Amino acid sequence: MEPLAKPIWGRPLRDPSLTRQEKPRSRGLTMVIDKGMGLSAFRDLLVLAADYIDFIKLGFGTISLTPVPLLREKLRLSEAYHVHLYPGGTFFEVAYNQDGMNHYFETLFKIGFQWLEISDGTITLSPEQRSESIRAARDSSFRVITEIGKKQKGSITPVAELVETYHQDRENGAEFIIVEGRESGRDIGMFNEKGDVDTDYVLSVEKQLDPSRIWWECPQLAQQITLLKLLGADTNLGNIPAHEVLSVESLRRGLRSDTFYTFGSPQEEATL
């Protein structure tokens, strides 16, 4: 769907960084979490901010509680605005735990989904089971996103394990790999109890992987600022609250004080 109106601001004002890719993007992806938006709110979000959203995740198992006609309308709207909609990995884990993976894939296909997430944040999958699940999803014509990390508080995936799982997932057909951060962004993975980012951990992971294929879940503003300054404006960010989409895009472009001199006007920083 075309924008409501052509931009009236020149590019240096819309994007002081002069580097932001337009959609479809290959980097700097933003994934929003939908924890149960009604249709009007969902439509309003896309009208306002679809240009800055690449994926929307239907969080947890909310897809099973949402009326199918509404799901189909969300899919229709997402496609019209060039946004990918997919169910979160927890519902896959529910299906797997009940020996219902094939039924899960068949039902998603009937509804019209093209993307899905494979994870084992709550259940335990062996490397072989994880690989088989990814391949089964691919064989069912889905494009696959995976997630690495447990949802239990205090859980940290060692860097070596994360890197190994990333490569295994990619070899089996996963297109993007999410680093678990939950919707809270506290006391899990790269975040401590206060939500501070373990920058050494992040850098150690980033230098060993393709950054365009990694998504960092970071629901809090301070985390978004840290990751963008640490890894660059084209870092893939996930679990962004719907009402924070314009804020995140402003950070990426240098349209907010927190990144003004990082991305917006770096040439002036030395004169301050």
PDB file of C-alpha atoms in Angstrom:
ATOM      1  CA  MET A   1       0.000   0.000   0.000  1.00  0.00           C
ATOM      2  CA  GLU A   2       1.271   3.456  -0.900  1.00  0.00           C
ATOM      3  CA  PRO A   3       2.004   6.031   1.812  1.00  0.00           C
ATOM      4  CA  LEU A   4      -0.875   8.357   2.686  1.00  0.00           C
ATOM      5  CA  ALA A   5       1.076  11.290   1.245  1.00  0.00           C
ATOM      6  CA  LYS A   6       4.492  12.018  -0.187  1.00  0.00           C
ATOM      7  CA  PRO A   7       7.017  13.310   2.362  1.00  0.00           C
ATOM      8  CA  ILE A   8       7.179  17.092   2.588  1.00  0.00           C
ATOM      9  CA  TRP A   9      10.497  17.128   4.473  1.00  0.00           C
ATOM     10  CA  GLY A  10      13.774  16.936   2.591  1.00  0.00           C
ATOM     11  CA  ARG A  11      15.867  13.849   3.225  1.00  0.00           C
ATOM     12  CA  PRO A  12      18.409  15.532   5.551  1.00  0.00           C
ATOM     13  CA  LEU A  13      15.521  16.363   7.885  1.00  0.00           C
ATOM     14  CA  ARG A  14      13.745  13.008   7.560  1.00  0.00           C
ATOM     15  CA  ASP A  15      16.994  11.052   7.822  1.00  0.00           C
ATOM     16  CA  PRO A  16      19.955  13.081   9.121  1.00  0.00           C
ATOM     17  CA  SER A  17      22.100   9.927   8.930  1.00  0.00           C
ATOM     18  CA  LEU A  18      21.511   9.791   5.146  1.00  0.00           C
ATOM     19  CA  THR A  19      22.015   6.019   5.375  1.00  0.00           C
ATOM     20  CA  ARG A  20      18.659   4.491   6.300  1.00  0.00           C
ATOM     21  CA  GLN A  21      17.436   1.899   3.792  1.00  0.00           C
ATOM     22  CA  GLU A  22      13.864   2.067   2.572  1.00  0.00           C
ATOM     23  CA  LYS A  23      11.735  -1.077   2.496  1.00  0.00           C
ATOM     24  CA  PRO A  24      12.299  -3.810   1.558  1.00  0.00           C
ATOM     25  CA  ARG A  25      15.404  -3.662   3.747  1.00  0.00           C
ATOM     26  CA  SER A  26      18.207  -6.189   4.046  1.00  0.00           C
ATOM     27  CA  ARG A  27      19.425  -4.786   7.368  1.00  0.00           C
ATOM     28  CA  GLY A  28      18.212  -2.584  10.192  1.00  0.00           C
ATOM     29  CA  LEU A  29      15.032  -4.630  10.580  1.00  0.00           C
ATOM     30  CA  THR A  30      12.471  -3.796  13.251  1.00  0.00           C
ATOM     31  CA  MET A  31      10.200  -6.467  14.693  1.00  0.00           C
ATOM     32  CA  VAL A  32       7.176  -5.359  16.734  1.00  0.00           C
ATOM     33  CA  ILE A  33       5.458  -7.602  19.274  1.00  0.00           C
ATOM     34  CA  ASP A  34       1.659  -7.757  19.169  1.00  0.00           C
ATOM     35  CA  LYS A  35       0.411  -9.038  22.528  1.00  0.00           C
ATOM     36  CA  GLY A  36      -3.251  -8.777  21.591  1.00  0.00           C
ATOM     37  CA  MET A  37      -4.019  -5.645  19.593  1.00  0.00           C
ATOM     38  CA  GLY A  38      -7.526  -5.229  18.304  1.00  0.00           C
ATOM     39  CA  LEU A  39      -8.077  -4.732  14.610  1.00  0.00           C
ATOM     40  CA  SER A  40      -8.497  -0.956  14.807  1.00  0.00           C
ATOM     41  CA  ALA A  41      -5.254  -0.525  16.781  1.00  0.00           C
ATOM     42  CA  PHE A  42      -3.451  -2.883  14.391  1.00  0.00           C
ATOM     43  CA  ARG A  43      -4.665  -0.949  11.364  1.00  0.00           C
ATOM     44  CA  ASP A  44      -3.762   2.374  12.985  1.00  0.00           C
ATOM     45  CA  LEU A  45      -0.246   1.096  13.692  1.00  0.00           C
ATOM     46  CA  LEU A  46       0.290   0.186  10.052  1.00  0.00           C
ATOM     47  CA  VAL A  47      -1.168   3.451   8.748  1.00  0.00           C
ATOM     48  CA  LEU A  48       1.174   5.387  11.029  1.00  0.00           C
ATOM     49  CA  ALA A  49       4.366   3.361  10.981  1.00  0.00           C
ATOM     50  CA  ALA A  50       4.388   0.547   8.395  1.00  0.00           C
ATOM     51  CA  ASP A  51       7.383   2.116   6.647  1.00  0.00           C
ATOM     52  CA  TYR A  52       9.430   1.485   9.790  1.00  0.00           C
ATOM     53  CA  ILE A  53       8.173  -2.032  10.617  1.00  0.00           C
ATOM     54  CA  ASP A  54       9.484  -5.141   8.883  1.00  0.00           C
ATOM     55  CA  PHE A  55       7.922  -7.899  10.996  1.00  0.00           C
ATOM     56  CA  ILE A  56       5.133  -8.180  13.557  1.00  0.00           C
ATOM     57  CA  LYS A  57       5.164 -11.127  15.934  1.00  0.00           C
ATOM     58  CA  LEU A  58       1.943 -12.382  17.473  1.00  0.00           C
ATOM     59  CA  GLY A  59       3.324 -12.967  20.952  1.00  0.00           C
ATOM     60  CA  PHE A  60       3.193 -16.149  22.999  1.00  0.00           C
ATOM     61  CA  GLY A  61       0.166 -18.323  22.136  1.00  0.00           C
ATOM     62  CA  THR A  62      -2.181 -15.400  21.468  1.00  0.00           C
ATOM     63  CA  ILE A  63      -2.782 -16.644  17.935  1.00  0.00           C
ATOM     64  CA  SER A  64      -4.853 -19.529  19.342  1.00  0.00           C
ATOM     65  CA  LEU A  65      -7.112 -17.087  21.227  1.00  0.00           C
ATOM     66  CA  THR A  66      -7.648 -14.729  18.296  1.00  0.00           C
ATOM     67  CA  PRO A  67     -10.676 -15.297  16.012  1.00  0.00           C
ATOM     68  CA  VAL A  68      -9.560 -16.662  12.661  1.00  0.00           C
ATOM     69  CA  PRO A  69     -11.371 -13.978  10.618  1.00  0.00           C
ATOM     70  CA  LEU A  70      -9.440 -11.352  12.579  1.00  0.00           C
ATOM     71  CA  LEU A  71      -6.158 -13.201  11.973  1.00  0.00           C
ATOM     72  CA  ARG A  72      -6.858 -13.282   8.268  1.00  0.00           C
ATOM     73  CA  GLU A  73      -7.635  -9.573   8.269  1.00  0.00           C
ATOM     74  CA  LYS A  74      -4.384  -8.842  10.111  1.00  0.00           C
ATOM     75  CA  LEU A  75      -2.573 -10.895   7.497  1.00  0.00           C
ATOM     76  CA  ARG A  76      -4.305  -9.015   4.685  1.00  0.00           C
ATOM     77  CA  LEU A  77      -3.425  -5.646   6.190  1.00  0.00           C
ATOM     78  CA  SER A  78       0.167  -6.692   6.852  1.00  0.00           C
ATOM     79  CA  GLU A  79       0.643  -7.835   3.279  1.00  0.00           C
ATOM     80  CA  ALA A  80      -0.916  -4.631   1.949  1.00  0.00           C
ATOM     81  CA  TYR A  81       1.585  -2.592   3.975  1.00  0.00           C
ATOM     82  CA  HIS A  82       4.543  -4.885   3.154  1.00  0.00           C
ATOM     83  CA  VAL A  83       4.979  -6.143   6.717  1.00  0.00           C
ATOM     84  CA  HIS A  84       5.526  -9.823   7.579  1.00  0.00           C
ATOM     85  CA  LEU A  85       3.225 -11.257  10.276  1.00  0.00           C
ATOM     86  CA  TYR A  86       4.099 -14.438  12.132  1.00  0.00           C
ATOM     87  CA  PRO A  87       3.235 -16.380  15.318  1.00  0.00           C
ATOM     88  CA  GLY A  88       5.668 -16.425  18.237  1.00  0.00           C
ATOM     89  CA  GLY A  89       7.660 -19.530  19.059  1.00  0.00           C
ATOM     90  CA  THR A  90       5.905 -20.404  22.311  1.00  0.00           C
ATOM     91  CA  PHE A  91       2.833 -21.633  20.443  1.00  0.00           C
ATOM     92  CA  PHE A  92       5.065 -23.871  18.330  1.00  0.00           C
ATOM     93  CA  GLU A  93       6.433 -25.284  21.594  1.00  0.00           C
ATOM     94  CA  VAL A  94       2.894 -25.974  22.808  1.00  0.00           C
ATOM     95  CA  ALA A  95       2.165 -27.824  19.568  1.00  0.00           C
ATOM     96  CA  TYR A  96       5.416 -29.782  19.707  1.00  0.00           C
ATOM     97  CA  ASN A  97       4.856 -30.746  23.334  1.00  0.00           C
ATOM     98  CA  GLN A  98       1.457 -32.212  22.402  1.00  0.00           C
ATOM     99  CA  ASP A  99       2.739 -34.063  19.331  1.00  0.00           C
ATOM    100  CA  GLY A 100       0.770 -31.638  17.185  1.00  0.00           C
ATOM    101  CA  MET A 101       3.491 -30.079  15.045  1.00  0.00           C
ATOM    102  CA  ASN A 102       2.067 -31.268  11.729  1.00  0.00           C
ATOM    103  CA  HIS A 103      -1.417 -30.046  12.668  1.00  0.00           C
ATOM    104  CA  TYR A 104       0.146 -26.722  13.676  1.00  0.00           C
ATOM    105  CA  PHE A 105       1.841 -26.306  10.311  1.00  0.00           C
ATOM    106  CA  GLU A 106      -1.272 -27.346   8.388  1.00  0.00           C
ATOM    107  CA  THR A 107      -3.492 -24.916  10.291  1.00  0.00           C
ATOM    108  CA  LEU A 108      -1.112 -21.981   9.891  1.00  0.00           C
ATOM    109  CA  PHE A 109      -0.932 -22.702   6.163  1.00  0.00           C
ATOM    110  CA  LYS A 110      -4.732 -22.769   5.873  1.00  0.00           C
ATOM    111  CA  ILE A 111      -5.021 -19.431   7.656  1.00  0.00           C
ATOM    112  CA  GLY A 112      -2.473 -17.930   5.279  1.00  0.00           C
ATOM    113  CA  PHE A 113       0.757 -17.501   7.241  1.00  0.00           C
ATOM    114  CA  GLN A 114       4.045 -17.616   5.340  1.00  0.00           C
ATOM    115  CA  TRP A 115       6.476 -17.156   8.251  1.00  0.00           C
ATOM    116  CA  LEU A 116       6.749 -18.908  11.604  1.00  0.00           C
ATOM    117  CA  GLU A 117       9.116 -19.155  14.539  1.00  0.00           C
ATOM    118  CA  ILE A 118      10.819 -22.263  15.925  1.00  0.00           C
ATOM    119  CA  SER A 119      12.121 -22.048  19.498  1.00  0.00           C
ATOM    120  CA  ASP A 120      12.697 -24.072  22.643  1.00  0.00           C
ATOM    121  CA  GLY A 121      12.627 -21.375  25.280  1.00  0.00           C
ATOM    122  CA  THR A 122      10.323 -23.349  27.563  1.00  0.00           C
ATOM    123  CA  ILE A 123      10.596 -26.933  26.342  1.00  0.00           C
ATOM    124  CA  THR A 124      13.847 -28.768  25.630  1.00  0.00           C
ATOM    125  CA  LEU A 125      14.733 -29.834  22.109  1.00  0.00           C
ATOM    126  CA  SER A 126      17.846 -31.788  21.262  1.00  0.00           C
ATOM    127  CA  PRO A 127      19.917 -30.381  18.388  1.00  0.00           C
ATOM    128  CA  GLU A 128      18.470 -33.153  16.204  1.00  0.00           C
ATOM    129  CA  GLN A 129      14.870 -32.324  17.169  1.00  0.00           C
ATOM    130  CA  ARG A 130      15.461 -28.640  16.560  1.00  0.00           C
ATOM    131  CA  SER A 131      16.940 -29.338  13.129  1.00  0.00           C
ATOM    132  CA  GLU A 132      14.087 -31.678  12.226  1.00  0.00           C
ATOM    133  CA  SER A 133      11.528 -29.047  13.237  1.00  0.00           C
ATOM    134  CA  ILE A 134      13.135 -26.364  11.095  1.00  0.00           C
ATOM    135  CA  ARG A 135      13.351 -28.688   8.104  1.00  0.00           C
ATOM    136  CA  ALA A 136       9.740 -29.810   8.596  1.00  0.00           C
ATOM    137  CA  ALA A 137       8.584 -26.185   8.595  1.00  0.00           C
ATOM    138  CA  ARG A 138      10.572 -25.510   5.439  1.00  0.00           C
ATOM    139  CA  ASP A 139       9.133 -28.634   3.815  1.00  0.00           C
ATOM    140  CA  SER A 140       5.666 -27.245   4.658  1.00  0.00           C
ATOM    141  CA  SER A 141       6.512 -24.132   2.610  1.00  0.00           C
ATOM    142  CA  PHE A 142       7.180 -21.789   5.535  1.00  0.00           C
ATOM    143  CA  ARG A 143       9.954 -19.274   5.881  1.00  0.00           C
ATOM    144  CA  VAL A 144      11.552 -19.803   9.268  1.00  0.00           C
ATOM    145  CA  ILE A 145      12.766 -17.596  12.093  1.00  0.00           C
ATOM    146  CA  THR A 146      14.345 -19.280  15.102  1.00  0.00           C
ATOM    147  CA  GLU A 147      15.058 -18.084  18.606  1.00  0.00           C
ATOM    148  CA  ILE A 148      17.972 -19.024  20.842  1.00  0.00           C
ATOM    149  CA  GLY A 149      17.727 -18.857  24.620  1.00  0.00           C
ATOM    150  CA  LYS A 150      15.650 -20.022  27.549  1.00  0.00           C
ATOM    151  CA  LYS A 151      12.875 -17.951  29.116  1.00  0.00           C
ATOM    152  CA  GLN A 152      13.743 -18.820  32.704  1.00  0.00           C
ATOM    153  CA  LYS A 153      15.007 -15.871  34.756  1.00  0.00           C
ATOM    154  CA  GLY A 154      18.779 -15.747  34.995  1.00  0.00           C
ATOM    155  CA  SER A 155      19.246 -17.980  31.956  1.00  0.00           C
ATOM    156  CA  ILE A 156      22.267 -17.184  29.779  1.00  0.00           C
ATOM    157  CA  THR A 157      23.207 -19.092  26.629  1.00  0.00           C
ATOM    158  CA  PRO A 158      27.009 -19.406  26.447  1.00  0.00           C
ATOM    159  CA  VAL A 159      28.439 -17.621  23.421  1.00  0.00           C
ATOM    160  CA  ALA A 160      29.932 -20.803  21.972  1.00  0.00           C
ATOM    161  CA  GLU A 161      26.568 -22.585  22.228  1.00  0.00           C
ATOM    162  CA  LEU A 162      24.720 -19.645  20.698  1.00  0.00           C
ATOM    163  CA  VAL A 163      27.150 -19.489  17.771  1.00  0.00           C
ATOM    164  CA  GLU A 164      26.945 -23.233  17.177  1.00  0.00           C
ATOM    165  CA  THR A 165      23.126 -23.191  17.284  1.00  0.00           C
ATOM    166  CA  TYR A 166      23.026 -20.198  14.947  1.00  0.00           C
ATOM    167  CA  HIS A 167      25.080 -22.021  12.316  1.00  0.00           C
ATOM    168  CA  GLN A 168      23.023 -25.188  12.742  1.00  0.00           C
ATOM    169  CA  ASP A 169      19.774 -23.256  12.303  1.00  0.00           C
ATOM    170  CA  ARG A 170      21.059 -21.460   9.219  1.00  0.00           C
ATOM    171  CA  GLU A 171      22.209 -24.710   7.656  1.00  0.00           C
ATOM    172  CA  ASN A 172      18.731 -26.136   8.190  1.00  0.00           C
ATOM    173  CA  GLY A 173      17.027 -23.208   6.488  1.00  0.00           C
ATOM    174  CA  ALA A 174      16.331 -20.550   9.132  1.00  0.00           C
ATOM    175  CA  GLU A 175      16.528 -17.069   7.623  1.00  0.00           C
ATOM    176  CA  PHE A 176      16.784 -15.086  10.866  1.00  0.00           C
ATOM    177  CA  ILE A 177      17.844 -16.012  14.390  1.00  0.00           C
ATOM    178  CA  ILE A 178      16.551 -14.134  17.431  1.00  0.00           C
ATOM    179  CA  VAL A 179      18.571 -13.763  20.630  1.00  0.00           C
ATOM    180  CA  GLU A 180      16.111 -14.202  23.506  1.00  0.00           C
ATOM    181  CA  GLY A 181      15.333 -11.114  25.537  1.00  0.00           C
ATOM    182  CA  ARG A 182      11.662 -11.654  26.325  1.00  0.00           C
ATOM    183  CA  GLU A 183       9.202  -8.776  26.440  1.00  0.00           C
ATOM    184  CA  SER A 184      10.594  -7.673  29.803  1.00  0.00           C
ATOM    185  CA  GLY A 185      14.270  -7.308  28.872  1.00  0.00           C
ATOM    186  CA  ARG A 186      15.421  -8.137  32.400  1.00  0.00           C
ATOM    187  CA  ASP A 187      17.474 -10.895  34.004  1.00  0.00           C
ATOM    188  CA  ILE A 188      17.815 -13.014  30.900  1.00  0.00           C
ATOM    189  CA  GLY A 189      20.415 -13.580  28.213  1.00  0.00           C
ATOM    190  CA  MET A 190      22.410 -10.407  27.621  1.00  0.00           C
ATOM    191  CA  PHE A 191      20.435  -8.424  30.221  1.00  0.00           C
ATOM    192  CA  ASN A 192      21.070  -8.274  33.973  1.00  0.00           C
ATOM    193  CA  GLU A 193      18.369  -7.834  36.619  1.00  0.00           C
ATOM    194  CA  LYS A 194      18.229  -4.095  35.925  1.00  0.00           C
ATOM    195  CA  GLY A 195      18.012  -4.578  32.172  1.00  0.00           C
ATOM    196  CA  ASP A 196      21.568  -3.404  31.474  1.00  0.00           C
ATOM    197  CA  VAL A 197      23.185  -4.863  28.345  1.00  0.00           C
ATOM    198  CA  ASP A 198      26.248  -7.115  28.674  1.00  0.00           C
ATOM    199  CA  THR A 199      28.177  -5.397  25.888  1.00  0.00           C
ATOM    200  CA  ASP A 200      31.073  -7.860  25.980  1.00  0.00           C
ATOM    201  CA  TYR A 201      28.626 -10.713  25.382  1.00  0.00           C
ATOM    202  CA  VAL A 202      26.957  -8.887  22.502  1.00  0.00           C
ATOM    203  CA  LEU A 203      30.231  -7.997  20.794  1.00  0.00           C
ATOM    204  CA  SER A 204      31.527 -11.540  21.177  1.00  0.00           C
ATOM    205  CA  VAL A 205      28.412 -12.889  19.451  1.00  0.00           C
ATOM    206  CA  GLU A 206      28.277 -10.201  16.774  1.00  0.00           C
ATOM    207  CA  LYS A 207      31.829 -10.646  15.533  1.00  0.00           C
ATOM    208  CA  GLN A 208      31.288 -14.373  14.893  1.00  0.00           C
ATOM    209  CA  LEU A 209      27.987 -14.168  12.984  1.00  0.00           C
ATOM    210  CA  ASP A 210      26.333 -12.420  10.063  1.00  0.00           C
ATOM    211  CA  PRO A 211      24.782  -9.345  11.743  1.00  0.00           C
ATOM    212  CA  SER A 212      22.106  -9.072   9.054  1.00  0.00           C
ATOM    213  CA  ARG A 213      20.705 -12.437  10.194  1.00  0.00           C
ATOM    214  CA  ILE A 214      20.662 -11.803  13.955  1.00  0.00           C
ATOM    215  CA  TRP A 215      17.810 -10.126  15.810  1.00  0.00           C
ATOM    216  CA  TRP A 216      18.368  -8.695  19.274  1.00  0.00           C
ATOM    217  CA  GLU A 217      15.246  -8.544  21.427  1.00  0.00           C
ATOM    218  CA  CYS A 218      15.393  -5.240  23.305  1.00  0.00           C
ATOM    219  CA  PRO A 219      12.071  -3.840  24.506  1.00  0.00           C
ATOM    220  CA  GLN A 220      13.521  -1.017  26.631  1.00  0.00           C
ATOM    221  CA  LEU A 221      14.715   2.369  25.400  1.00  0.00           C
ATOM    222  CA  ALA A 222      18.079   2.247  27.186  1.00  0.00           C
ATOM    223  CA  GLN A 223      18.755  -1.178  25.634  1.00  0.00           C
ATOM    224  CA  GLN A 224      17.884   0.083  22.155  1.00  0.00           C
ATOM    225  CA  ILE A 225      20.226   3.045  22.554  1.00  0.00           C
ATOM    226  CA  THR A 226      23.051   0.828  23.816  1.00  0.00           C
ATOM    227  CA  LEU A 227      22.736  -1.712  21.013  1.00  0.00           C
ATOM    228  CA  LEU A 228      22.429   0.859  18.257  1.00  0.00           C
ATOM    229  CA  LYS A 229      25.444   2.805  19.491  1.00  0.00           C
ATOM    230  CA  LEU A 230      27.412  -0.406  19.997  1.00  0.00           C
ATOM    231  CA  LEU A 231      26.533  -2.202  16.761  1.00  0.00           C
ATOM    232  CA  GLY A 232      25.289   0.529  14.447  1.00  0.00           C
ATOM    233  CA  ALA A 233      22.009   1.972  13.216  1.00  0.00           C
ATOM    234  CA  ASP A 234      21.404  -1.043  10.958  1.00  0.00           C
ATOM    235  CA  THR A 235      21.207  -3.513  13.826  1.00  0.00           C
ATOM    236  CA  ASN A 236      18.111  -5.736  13.766  1.00  0.00           C
ATOM    237  CA  LEU A 237      15.934  -5.061  16.823  1.00  0.00           C
ATOM    238  CA  GLY A 238      12.990  -7.117  18.073  1.00  0.00           C
ATOM    239  CA  ASN A 239      10.163  -7.175  20.625  1.00  0.00           C
ATOM    240  CA  ILE A 240       9.651  -3.461  20.111  1.00  0.00           C
ATOM    241  CA  PRO A 241       6.383  -2.292  21.723  1.00  0.00           C
ATOM    242  CA  ALA A 242       3.938  -0.995  19.132  1.00  0.00           C
ATOM    243  CA  HIS A 243       3.875   2.493  20.618  1.00  0.00           C
ATOM    244  CA  GLU A 244       7.695   2.727  20.407  1.00  0.00           C
ATOM    245  CA  VAL A 245       8.130   2.189  16.651  1.00  0.00           C
ATOM    246  CA  LEU A 246       8.626   5.860  15.772  1.00  0.00           C
ATOM    247  CA  SER A 247      10.947   6.235  18.743  1.00  0.00           C
ATOM    248  CA  VAL A 248      13.174   3.398  17.515  1.00  0.00           C
ATOM    249  CA  GLU A 249      13.209   4.738  13.977  1.00  0.00           C
ATOM    250  CA  SER A 250      14.130   8.175  15.340  1.00  0.00           C
ATOM    251  CA  LEU A 251      17.066   6.595  17.171  1.00  0.00           C
ATOM    252  CA  ARG A 252      18.243   4.874  13.984  1.00  0.00           C
ATOM    253  CA  ARG A 253      18.198   8.133  12.012  1.00  0.00           C
ATOM    254  CA  GLY A 254      19.639  10.498  14.602  1.00  0.00           C
ATOM    255  CA  LEU A 255      16.296  12.226  15.114  1.00  0.00           C
ATOM    256  CA  ARG A 256      16.484  11.831  18.879  1.00  0.00           C
ATOM    257  CA  SER A 257      18.902  13.444  21.297  1.00  0.00           C
ATOM    258  CA  ASP A 258      20.257  10.049  22.428  1.00  0.00           C
ATOM    259  CA  THR A 259      21.760   9.341  18.969  1.00  0.00           C
ATOM    260  CA  PHE A 260      21.871  12.855  17.524  1.00  0.00           C
ATOM    261  CA  TYR A 261      25.655  12.947  17.311  1.00  0.00           C
ATOM    262  CA  THR A 262      26.039   9.206  16.748  1.00  0.00           C
ATOM    263  CA  PHE A 263      24.007   8.990  13.544  1.00  0.00           C
ATOM    264  CA  GLY A 264      22.496  12.390  12.851  1.00  0.00           C
ATOM    265  CA  SER A 265      25.349  14.922  12.825  1.00  0.00           C
ATOM    266  CA  PRO A 266      28.593  13.088  13.637  1.00  0.00           C
ATOM    267  CA  GLN A 267      30.677  15.672  11.839  1.00  0.00           C
ATOM    268  CA  GLU A 268      29.784  18.273  14.491  1.00  0.00           C
ATOM    269  CA  GLU A 269      30.646  16.212  17.536  1.00  0.00           C
ATOM    270  CA  ALA A 270      34.311  17.241  17.567  1.00  0.00           C
ATOM    271  CA  THR A 271      33.406  20.927  17.823  1.00  0.00           C
ATOM    272  CA  LEU A 272      31.379  20.569  21.021  1.00  0.00           C
TER     273      LEU A 272
END
